[in-house]
């Protein structure tokens, strides 16, 4: 049903260590095949929101204490991260997280095992990743730890792609990268969205770039959504310009 959003977060509250209230009732939606930007300053709660969806909070002593999360109409906020992966929801964590001692290709192969694919499918998956990321093909035999920051970010997204995601939760892809590489990565995100129908929820401090590639955006401040709208409207909004477009 095309009318059911891919992802729907309703009034989610997150508490760390039983006492630290970080998300104070966040609601947002990602439509089927949409690119949605989650914006806000350092510490606003963007990463926490992504982790509440992928359920990676538990490892950090965090929990969703209120609200609900649905993916394609099914409630998912009591599921494990691997259940989410099986349903096609994959998080690419902030800071890239490639296995430094493995080659680029070994990193990509590691992404396939999360969904237990057959050999032919894995082969096809690799070819697809190399189609979207020709740089990774060139660097396939290199140790990931010796590739550039941009290549490591591509490797992390490529690894997620190996699990044939329907939706990628992408945390701060621009972090620490030169503007030209950031554009290259966002172009690939857009292409994956258009050609493969992968939905994206994109946490970014780089408001300007994120709003150029996203369809819709939410601005988080201190654990609450303070503004939301079509990307072009947010980018033209005076308050957004004043408070956020200088941040990156
Ligand atoms: P960043 O760009 O730094 O990732 P963010 O918007 O993603 O910022 P979060 O990482 O979600 O923000 O952090 C939101 C708030 O929650 C911050 O005040 C942070 O200190 C706090 N926080 C994050 N993780 C934990 C944790 N494991 N335990 C306690 N507090 C945490």
PDB file of C-alpha atoms and ligand atoms in Angstrom:
ATOM      1  CA  UNK A   1       0.000   0.000   0.000  1.00  0.00           C
ATOM      2  CA  UNK A   2       1.730   3.148  -1.239  1.00  0.00           C
ATOM      3  CA  UNK A   3      -0.178   5.303   1.263  1.00  0.00           C
ATOM      4  CA  UNK A   4       1.446   3.588   4.269  1.00  0.00           C
ATOM      5  CA  UNK A   5       4.690   5.402   5.130  1.00  0.00           C
ATOM      6  CA  UNK A   6       7.863   3.322   5.167  1.00  0.00           C
ATOM      7  CA  UNK A   7       8.696   4.620   8.538  1.00  0.00           C
ATOM      8  CA  UNK A   8       6.499   6.280  11.091  1.00  0.00           C
ATOM      9  CA  UNK A   9       7.776   7.411  14.454  1.00  0.00           C
ATOM     10  CA  UNK A  10       5.141   8.546  16.850  1.00  0.00           C
ATOM     11  CA  UNK A  11       5.863  10.534  20.005  1.00  0.00           C
ATOM     12  CA  UNK A  12       9.049   8.627  20.852  1.00  0.00           C
ATOM     13  CA  UNK A  13      10.788   9.293  24.115  1.00  0.00           C
ATOM     14  CA  UNK A  14      14.257   7.919  24.834  1.00  0.00           C
ATOM     15  CA  UNK A  15      15.978   7.731  28.181  1.00  0.00           C
ATOM     16  CA  UNK A  16      19.646   6.773  28.735  1.00  0.00           C
ATOM     17  CA  UNK A  17      20.754   5.153  31.976  1.00  0.00           C
ATOM     18  CA  UNK A  18      17.189   5.278  33.359  1.00  0.00           C
ATOM     19  CA  UNK A  19      17.396   9.029  34.034  1.00  0.00           C
ATOM     20  CA  UNK A  20      18.751  11.036  31.102  1.00  0.00           C
ATOM     21  CA  UNK A  21      15.795  12.098  28.975  1.00  0.00           C
ATOM     22  CA  UNK A  22      17.155  12.768  25.487  1.00  0.00           C
ATOM     23  CA  UNK A  23      14.202  12.442  23.086  1.00  0.00           C
ATOM     24  CA  UNK A  24      11.125  14.204  24.407  1.00  0.00           C
ATOM     25  CA  UNK A  25       8.412  12.932  22.086  1.00  0.00           C
ATOM     26  CA  UNK A  26       9.733  12.889  18.524  1.00  0.00           C
ATOM     27  CA  UNK A  27       7.348  12.187  15.635  1.00  0.00           C
ATOM     28  CA  UNK A  28       8.355  11.893  12.008  1.00  0.00           C
ATOM     29  CA  UNK A  29       7.561  10.048   8.794  1.00  0.00           C
ATOM     30  CA  UNK A  30       9.504   8.785   5.834  1.00  0.00           C
ATOM     31  CA  UNK A  31       7.272   8.067   2.829  1.00  0.00           C
ATOM     32  CA  UNK A  32       7.918   5.106   0.551  1.00  0.00           C
ATOM     33  CA  UNK A  33      11.128   5.781  -1.321  1.00  0.00           C
ATOM     34  CA  UNK A  34      11.648   9.230   0.236  1.00  0.00           C
ATOM     35  CA  UNK A  35      14.811  11.008   1.332  1.00  0.00           C
ATOM     36  CA  UNK A  36      14.177  12.721   4.649  1.00  0.00           C
ATOM     37  CA  UNK A  37      16.758  14.859   6.440  1.00  0.00           C
ATOM     38  CA  UNK A  38      16.975  14.963  10.220  1.00  0.00           C
ATOM     39  CA  UNK A  39      18.756  18.188  11.058  1.00  0.00           C
ATOM     40  CA  UNK A  40      19.991  19.975  14.130  1.00  0.00           C
ATOM     41  CA  UNK A  41      23.056  20.930  16.088  1.00  0.00           C
ATOM     42  CA  UNK A  42      25.489  18.635  17.799  1.00  0.00           C
ATOM     43  CA  UNK A  43      23.703  16.860  20.661  1.00  0.00           C
ATOM     44  CA  UNK A  44      20.155  17.629  19.468  1.00  0.00           C
ATOM     45  CA  UNK A  45      19.289  13.925  19.390  1.00  0.00           C
ATOM     46  CA  UNK A  46      19.740  12.939  15.747  1.00  0.00           C
ATOM     47  CA  UNK A  47      21.848   9.838  16.382  1.00  0.00           C
ATOM     48  CA  UNK A  48      19.574   8.811  19.225  1.00  0.00           C
ATOM     49  CA  UNK A  49      16.575   9.016  16.888  1.00  0.00           C
ATOM     50  CA  UNK A  50      18.265   6.744  14.333  1.00  0.00           C
ATOM     51  CA  UNK A  51      19.299   4.298  17.037  1.00  0.00           C
ATOM     52  CA  UNK A  52      15.777   4.219  18.433  1.00  0.00           C
ATOM     53  CA  UNK A  53      14.645   2.932  15.023  1.00  0.00           C
ATOM     54  CA  UNK A  54      17.407   0.382  14.461  1.00  0.00           C
ATOM     55  CA  UNK A  55      17.249  -0.509  18.158  1.00  0.00           C
ATOM     56  CA  UNK A  56      20.943  -0.022  18.721  1.00  0.00           C
ATOM     57  CA  UNK A  57      20.116   1.901  21.905  1.00  0.00           C
ATOM     58  CA  UNK A  58      20.373  -1.019  24.243  1.00  0.00           C
ATOM     59  CA  UNK A  59      24.135  -1.314  23.778  1.00  0.00           C
ATOM     60  CA  UNK A  60      24.367   2.235  25.146  1.00  0.00           C
ATOM     61  CA  UNK A  61      21.951   1.708  28.033  1.00  0.00           C
ATOM     62  CA  UNK A  62      19.247   3.634  26.270  1.00  0.00           C
ATOM     63  CA  UNK A  63      15.592   2.678  25.821  1.00  0.00           C
ATOM     64  CA  UNK A  64      12.435   3.858  24.142  1.00  0.00           C
ATOM     65  CA  UNK A  65      10.152   4.606  27.063  1.00  0.00           C
ATOM     66  CA  UNK A  66       7.156   6.055  25.192  1.00  0.00           C
ATOM     67  CA  UNK A  67       5.676   6.167  21.729  1.00  0.00           C
ATOM     68  CA  UNK A  68       5.802   3.738  18.827  1.00  0.00           C
ATOM     69  CA  UNK A  69       7.761   3.027  15.660  1.00  0.00           C
ATOM     70  CA  UNK A  70       6.226   1.368  12.600  1.00  0.00           C
ATOM     71  CA  UNK A  71       7.929   0.171   9.421  1.00  0.00           C
ATOM     72  CA  UNK A  72       5.567  -0.476   6.500  1.00  0.00           C
ATOM     73  CA  UNK A  73       2.670  -0.649   8.915  1.00  0.00           C
ATOM     74  CA  UNK A  74       4.245  -3.149  11.335  1.00  0.00           C
ATOM     75  CA  UNK A  75       5.291  -2.178  14.809  1.00  0.00           C
ATOM     76  CA  UNK A  76       9.069  -2.607  15.080  1.00  0.00           C
ATOM     77  CA  UNK A  77      10.129  -0.885  18.294  1.00  0.00           C
ATOM     78  CA  UNK A  78      10.396  -4.102  20.281  1.00  0.00           C
ATOM     79  CA  UNK A  79      12.507  -5.855  17.652  1.00  0.00           C
ATOM     80  CA  UNK A  80      16.218  -6.624  17.714  1.00  0.00           C
ATOM     81  CA  UNK A  81      18.650  -4.921  15.315  1.00  0.00           C
ATOM     82  CA  UNK A  82      18.944  -8.167  13.330  1.00  0.00           C
ATOM     83  CA  UNK A  83      15.138  -8.418  12.961  1.00  0.00           C
ATOM     84  CA  UNK A  84      15.222  -4.915  11.548  1.00  0.00           C
ATOM     85  CA  UNK A  85      17.979  -5.873   9.104  1.00  0.00           C
ATOM     86  CA  UNK A  86      15.878  -8.835   7.926  1.00  0.00           C
ATOM     87  CA  UNK A  87      13.028  -6.442   7.260  1.00  0.00           C
ATOM     88  CA  UNK A  88      15.347  -4.273   5.205  1.00  0.00           C
ATOM     89  CA  UNK A  89      16.135  -1.444   7.639  1.00  0.00           C
ATOM     90  CA  UNK A  90      19.873  -0.862   7.963  1.00  0.00           C
ATOM     91  CA  UNK A  91      21.751   1.776   9.910  1.00  0.00           C
ATOM     92  CA  UNK A  92      25.072   3.177   8.721  1.00  0.00           C
ATOM     93  CA  UNK A  93      26.634   4.474  11.892  1.00  0.00           C
ATOM     94  CA  UNK A  94      28.366   7.785  12.330  1.00  0.00           C
ATOM     95  CA  UNK A  95      32.128   7.558  11.896  1.00  0.00           C
ATOM     96  CA  UNK A  96      31.995   5.012   9.070  1.00  0.00           C
ATOM     97  CA  UNK A  97      32.998   1.864  10.967  1.00  0.00           C
ATOM     98  CA  UNK A  98      34.680  -0.222   8.320  1.00  0.00           C
ATOM     99  CA  UNK A  99      36.762  -3.171   9.433  1.00  0.00           C
ATOM    100  CA  UNK A 100      40.159  -1.509   9.040  1.00  0.00           C
ATOM    101  CA  UNK A 101      42.165  -4.717   8.589  1.00  0.00           C
ATOM    102  CA  UNK A 102      39.882  -6.245   5.997  1.00  0.00           C
ATOM    103  CA  UNK A 103      39.961  -5.327   2.327  1.00  0.00           C
ATOM    104  CA  UNK A 104      37.213  -3.166   0.876  1.00  0.00           C
ATOM    105  CA  UNK A 105      35.680  -6.212  -0.777  1.00  0.00           C
ATOM    106  CA  UNK A 106      35.801  -8.255   2.435  1.00  0.00           C
ATOM    107  CA  UNK A 107      33.983  -5.414   4.180  1.00  0.00           C
ATOM    108  CA  UNK A 108      31.298  -5.498   1.512  1.00  0.00           C
ATOM    109  CA  UNK A 109      30.975  -9.271   1.781  1.00  0.00           C
ATOM    110  CA  UNK A 110      30.488  -8.920   5.533  1.00  0.00           C
ATOM    111  CA  UNK A 111      27.335  -6.930   4.761  1.00  0.00           C
ATOM    112  CA  UNK A 112      25.786  -9.831   2.862  1.00  0.00           C
ATOM    113  CA  UNK A 113      25.987 -12.315   5.721  1.00  0.00           C
ATOM    114  CA  UNK A 114      23.523 -10.349   7.804  1.00  0.00           C
ATOM    115  CA  UNK A 115      20.801 -11.575   5.458  1.00  0.00           C
ATOM    116  CA  UNK A 116      22.346 -14.949   4.635  1.00  0.00           C
ATOM    117  CA  UNK A 117      22.346 -14.696   0.859  1.00  0.00           C
ATOM    118  CA  UNK A 118      23.312 -17.399  -1.616  1.00  0.00           C
ATOM    119  CA  UNK A 119      26.568 -17.041  -3.582  1.00  0.00           C
ATOM    120  CA  UNK A 120      24.993 -15.871  -6.817  1.00  0.00           C
ATOM    121  CA  UNK A 121      23.068 -13.183  -4.980  1.00  0.00           C
ATOM    122  CA  UNK A 122      26.209 -12.057  -3.190  1.00  0.00           C
ATOM    123  CA  UNK A 123      28.033 -11.796  -6.523  1.00  0.00           C
ATOM    124  CA  UNK A 124      25.180  -9.747  -7.951  1.00  0.00           C
ATOM    125  CA  UNK A 125      25.196  -7.570  -4.831  1.00  0.00           C
ATOM    126  CA  UNK A 126      28.895  -6.819  -5.237  1.00  0.00           C
ATOM    127  CA  UNK A 127      28.396  -5.902  -8.883  1.00  0.00           C
ATOM    128  CA  UNK A 128      25.608  -3.550  -7.870  1.00  0.00           C
ATOM    129  CA  UNK A 129      27.757  -1.857  -5.234  1.00  0.00           C
ATOM    130  CA  UNK A 130      30.597  -1.467  -7.740  1.00  0.00           C
ATOM    131  CA  UNK A 131      28.160  -0.031 -10.259  1.00  0.00           C
ATOM    132  CA  UNK A 132      27.141   2.734  -7.852  1.00  0.00           C
ATOM    133  CA  UNK A 133      30.591   3.149  -6.301  1.00  0.00           C
ATOM    134  CA  UNK A 134      33.200   2.738  -9.065  1.00  0.00           C
ATOM    135  CA  UNK A 135      35.856   3.979  -6.617  1.00  0.00           C
ATOM    136  CA  UNK A 136      35.229   0.942  -4.433  1.00  0.00           C
ATOM    137  CA  UNK A 137      35.793  -1.313  -7.395  1.00  0.00           C
ATOM    138  CA  UNK A 138      39.171   0.301  -7.971  1.00  0.00           C
ATOM    139  CA  UNK A 139      40.015  -0.100  -4.305  1.00  0.00           C
ATOM    140  CA  UNK A 140      38.448  -3.549  -3.807  1.00  0.00           C
ATOM    141  CA  UNK A 141      41.742  -5.196  -2.770  1.00  0.00           C
ATOM    142  CA  UNK A 142      42.994  -2.393  -0.520  1.00  0.00           C
ATOM    143  CA  UNK A 143      42.918  -2.636   3.221  1.00  0.00           C
ATOM    144  CA  UNK A 144      39.945  -0.472   4.232  1.00  0.00           C
ATOM    145  CA  UNK A 145      41.913   1.290   6.974  1.00  0.00           C
ATOM    146  CA  UNK A 146      44.273   2.720   4.366  1.00  0.00           C
ATOM    147  CA  UNK A 147      41.572   4.134   2.088  1.00  0.00           C
ATOM    148  CA  UNK A 148      40.465   7.782   2.268  1.00  0.00           C
ATOM    149  CA  UNK A 149      37.686   9.022   4.538  1.00  0.00           C
ATOM    150  CA  UNK A 150      35.357   9.338   1.557  1.00  0.00           C
ATOM    151  CA  UNK A 151      36.117   5.803   0.421  1.00  0.00           C
ATOM    152  CA  UNK A 152      35.471   4.507   3.931  1.00  0.00           C
ATOM    153  CA  UNK A 153      32.094   6.244   3.986  1.00  0.00           C
ATOM    154  CA  UNK A 154      31.328   4.716   0.588  1.00  0.00           C
ATOM    155  CA  UNK A 155      32.425   1.341   1.911  1.00  0.00           C
ATOM    156  CA  UNK A 156      30.068   1.675   4.891  1.00  0.00           C
ATOM    157  CA  UNK A 157      27.131   2.568   2.621  1.00  0.00           C
ATOM    158  CA  UNK A 158      28.134  -0.159   0.154  1.00  0.00           C
ATOM    159  CA  UNK A 159      28.176  -2.705   2.954  1.00  0.00           C
ATOM    160  CA  UNK A 160      24.649  -1.675   3.930  1.00  0.00           C
ATOM    161  CA  UNK A 161      23.597  -2.057   0.300  1.00  0.00           C
ATOM    162  CA  UNK A 162      24.808  -5.673   0.306  1.00  0.00           C
ATOM    163  CA  UNK A 163      21.948  -6.512   2.668  1.00  0.00           C
ATOM    164  CA  UNK A 164      19.447  -5.282   0.038  1.00  0.00           C
ATOM    165  CA  UNK A 165      17.899  -2.598   2.225  1.00  0.00           C
ATOM    166  CA  UNK A 166      14.559  -0.947   1.660  1.00  0.00           C
ATOM    167  CA  UNK A 167      15.584   1.852   3.950  1.00  0.00           C
ATOM    168  CA  UNK A 168      18.959   3.156   5.125  1.00  0.00           C
ATOM    169  CA  UNK A 169      19.423   5.177   8.292  1.00  0.00           C
ATOM    170  CA  UNK A 170      22.476   7.230   7.455  1.00  0.00           C
ATOM    171  CA  UNK A 171      24.205   9.030  10.298  1.00  0.00           C
ATOM    172  CA  UNK A 172      26.257  12.120   9.435  1.00  0.00           C
ATOM    173  CA  UNK A 173      27.693  10.952   6.095  1.00  0.00           C
ATOM    174  CA  UNK A 174      29.417  14.297   5.489  1.00  0.00           C
ATOM    175  CA  UNK A 175      31.394  14.259   8.725  1.00  0.00           C
ATOM    176  CA  UNK A 176      35.035  15.166   8.223  1.00  0.00           C
ATOM    177  CA  UNK A 177      34.898  14.986   4.427  1.00  0.00           C
ATOM    178  CA  UNK A 178      35.892  17.572   1.827  1.00  0.00           C
ATOM    179  CA  UNK A 179      32.925  19.326   0.149  1.00  0.00           C
ATOM    180  CA  UNK A 180      33.550  17.700  -3.205  1.00  0.00           C
ATOM    181  CA  UNK A 181      33.494  14.197  -1.679  1.00  0.00           C
ATOM    182  CA  UNK A 182      30.344  15.069   0.253  1.00  0.00           C
ATOM    183  CA  UNK A 183      28.654  15.984  -3.051  1.00  0.00           C
ATOM    184  CA  UNK A 184      29.858  12.756  -4.625  1.00  0.00           C
ATOM    185  CA  UNK A 185      28.365  10.718  -1.776  1.00  0.00           C
ATOM    186  CA  UNK A 186      25.052  12.584  -1.798  1.00  0.00           C
ATOM    187  CA  UNK A 187      24.808  12.133  -5.579  1.00  0.00           C
ATOM    188  CA  UNK A 188      25.124   8.395  -5.070  1.00  0.00           C
ATOM    189  CA  UNK A 189      22.500   8.480  -2.317  1.00  0.00           C
ATOM    190  CA  UNK A 190      20.133  10.260  -4.700  1.00  0.00           C
ATOM    191  CA  UNK A 191      20.894   7.755  -7.432  1.00  0.00           C
ATOM    192  CA  UNK A 192      20.267   4.784  -5.104  1.00  0.00           C
ATOM    193  CA  UNK A 193      17.008   6.384  -4.113  1.00  0.00           C
ATOM    194  CA  UNK A 194      15.850   6.978  -7.686  1.00  0.00           C
ATOM    195  CA  UNK A 195      17.131   3.805  -9.306  1.00  0.00           C
ATOM    196  CA  UNK A 196      16.701   1.269  -6.504  1.00  0.00           C
ATOM    197  CA  UNK A 197      13.904   2.896  -4.519  1.00  0.00           C
ATOM    198  CA  UNK A 198      15.914   2.839  -1.286  1.00  0.00           C
ATOM    199  CA  UNK A 199      14.427   5.196   1.314  1.00  0.00           C
ATOM    200  CA  UNK A 200      16.793   7.319   3.406  1.00  0.00           C
ATOM    201  CA  UNK A 201      16.574   8.940   6.793  1.00  0.00           C
ATOM    202  CA  UNK A 202      19.614  11.124   6.872  1.00  0.00           C
ATOM    203  CA  UNK A 203      20.963  12.690  10.070  1.00  0.00           C
ATOM    204  CA  UNK A 204      23.095  15.698   9.155  1.00  0.00           C
ATOM    205  CA  UNK A 205      24.613  18.779  10.712  1.00  0.00           C
ATOM    206  CA  UNK A 206      25.410  19.983   7.230  1.00  0.00           C
ATOM    207  CA  UNK A 207      21.969  21.531   6.730  1.00  0.00           C
ATOM    208  CA  UNK A 208      22.675  23.207   3.436  1.00  0.00           C
ATOM    209  CA  UNK A 209      23.816  20.087   1.624  1.00  0.00           C
ATOM    210  CA  UNK A 210      21.211  17.818   3.213  1.00  0.00           C
ATOM    211  CA  UNK A 211      18.345  20.103   2.171  1.00  0.00           C
ATOM    212  CA  UNK A 212      19.554  20.126  -1.421  1.00  0.00           C
ATOM    213  CA  UNK A 213      19.279  16.350  -1.663  1.00  0.00           C
ATOM    214  CA  UNK A 214      16.348  15.563   0.647  1.00  0.00           C
ATOM    215  CA  UNK A 215      12.643  15.901  -0.196  1.00  0.00           C
ATOM    216  CA  UNK A 216      11.591  16.760   3.328  1.00  0.00           C
ATOM    217  CA  UNK A 217      13.308  17.803   6.542  1.00  0.00           C
ATOM    218  CA  UNK A 218      12.820  17.856  10.298  1.00  0.00           C
ATOM    219  CA  UNK A 219      14.803  20.081  12.624  1.00  0.00           C
ATOM    220  CA  UNK A 220      15.543  18.730  16.072  1.00  0.00           C
ATOM    221  CA  UNK A 221      16.427  20.904  18.983  1.00  0.00           C
ATOM    222  CA  UNK A 222      17.070  19.553  22.426  1.00  0.00           C
ATOM    223  CA  UNK A 223      15.180  16.309  21.784  1.00  0.00           C
ATOM    224  CA  UNK A 224      12.126  17.834  20.087  1.00  0.00           C
ATOM    225  CA  UNK A 225      11.111  18.537  16.493  1.00  0.00           C
ATOM    226  CA  UNK A 226      10.913  22.321  16.303  1.00  0.00           C
ATOM    227  CA  UNK A 227      10.292  22.679  12.579  1.00  0.00           C
ATOM    228  CA  UNK A 228       9.415  20.482   9.632  1.00  0.00           C
ATOM    229  CA  UNK A 229       8.683  21.026   5.976  1.00  0.00           C
ATOM    230  CA  UNK A 230       9.529  20.427   2.354  1.00  0.00           C
ATOM    231  CA  UNK A 231      13.291  20.707   1.883  1.00  0.00           C
ATOM    232  CA  UNK A 232      13.044  23.721  -0.415  1.00  0.00           C
ATOM    233  CA  UNK A 233      10.779  25.559   2.045  1.00  0.00           C
ATOM    234  CA  UNK A 234      13.106  24.905   4.960  1.00  0.00           C
ATOM    235  CA  UNK A 235      16.108  26.046   2.942  1.00  0.00           C
ATOM    236  CA  UNK A 236      14.312  29.327   2.151  1.00  0.00           C
ATOM    237  CA  UNK A 237      13.041  29.874   5.713  1.00  0.00           C
ATOM    238  CA  UNK A 238      14.619  32.889   7.433  1.00  0.00           C
ATOM    239  CA  UNK A 239      14.938  31.220  10.856  1.00  0.00           C
ATOM    240  CA  UNK A 240      16.545  28.169   9.333  1.00  0.00           C
ATOM    241  CA  UNK A 241      18.949  30.338   7.396  1.00  0.00           C
ATOM    242  CA  UNK A 242      19.865  32.307  10.465  1.00  0.00           C
ATOM    243  CA  UNK A 243      20.270  29.425  12.893  1.00  0.00           C
ATOM    244  CA  UNK A 244      21.302  26.435  10.844  1.00  0.00           C
ATOM    245  CA  UNK A 245      22.729  27.234   7.461  1.00  0.00           C
ATOM    246  CA  UNK A 246      25.945  28.463   9.022  1.00  0.00           C
ATOM    247  CA  UNK A 247      26.422  25.181  10.863  1.00  0.00           C
ATOM    248  CA  UNK A 248      28.292  22.336   9.329  1.00  0.00           C
TER     249      UNK A 248
HETATM  250  P1  LIG B   1      25.874  14.283  17.249  1.00  0.00           P
HETATM  251  O1  LIG B   1      25.967  15.066  16.012  1.00  0.00           O
HETATM  252  O2  LIG B   1      26.901  14.654  18.283  1.00  0.00           O
HETATM  253  O3  LIG B   1      25.756  12.798  17.058  1.00  0.00           O
HETATM  254  P2  LIG B   1      23.128  14.175  17.838  1.00  0.00           P
HETATM  255  O4  LIG B   1      22.143  15.214  17.451  1.00  0.00           O
HETATM  256  O5  LIG B   1      23.168  12.963  17.004  1.00  0.00           O
HETATM  257  O6  LIG B   1      24.548  14.808  17.922  1.00  0.00           O
HETATM  258  P3  LIG B   1      22.867  12.439  20.076  1.00  0.00           P
HETATM  259  O7  LIG B   1      24.156  11.757  19.818  1.00  0.00           O
HETATM  260  O8  LIG B   1      21.618  11.716  19.782  1.00  0.00           O
HETATM  261  O9  LIG B   1      22.822  13.831  19.343  1.00  0.00           O
HETATM  262  O10 LIG B   1      22.873  12.915  21.596  1.00  0.00           O
HETATM  263  C1  LIG B   1      21.792  13.627  22.168  1.00  0.00           C
HETATM  264  C2  LIG B   1      22.053  13.826  23.648  1.00  0.00           C
HETATM  265  O11 LIG B   1      22.073  12.566  24.296  1.00  0.00           O
HETATM  266  C3  LIG B   1      23.363  14.483  23.976  1.00  0.00           C
HETATM  267  O12 LIG B   1      23.147  15.387  25.017  1.00  0.00           O
HETATM  268  C4  LIG B   1      24.240  13.345  24.427  1.00  0.00           C
HETATM  269  O13 LIG B   1      25.174  13.775  25.383  1.00  0.00           O
HETATM  270  C5  LIG B   1      23.246  12.393  25.045  1.00  0.00           C
HETATM  271  N1  LIG B   1      23.668  10.985  24.929  1.00  0.00           N
HETATM  272  C6  LIG B   1      23.959  10.338  23.773  1.00  0.00           C
HETATM  273  N2  LIG B   1      24.312   9.063  24.008  1.00  0.00           N
HETATM  274  C7  LIG B   1      24.239   8.896  25.358  1.00  0.00           C
HETATM  275  C8  LIG B   1      24.473   7.804  26.236  1.00  0.00           C
HETATM  276  N3  LIG B   1      24.839   6.616  25.771  1.00  0.00           N
HETATM  277  N4  LIG B   1      24.294   7.994  27.558  1.00  0.00           N
HETATM  278  C9  LIG B   1      23.907   9.212  28.027  1.00  0.00           C
HETATM  279  N5  LIG B   1      23.662  10.270  27.258  1.00  0.00           N
HETATM  280  C10 LIG B   1      23.821  10.132  25.932  1.00  0.00           C
END
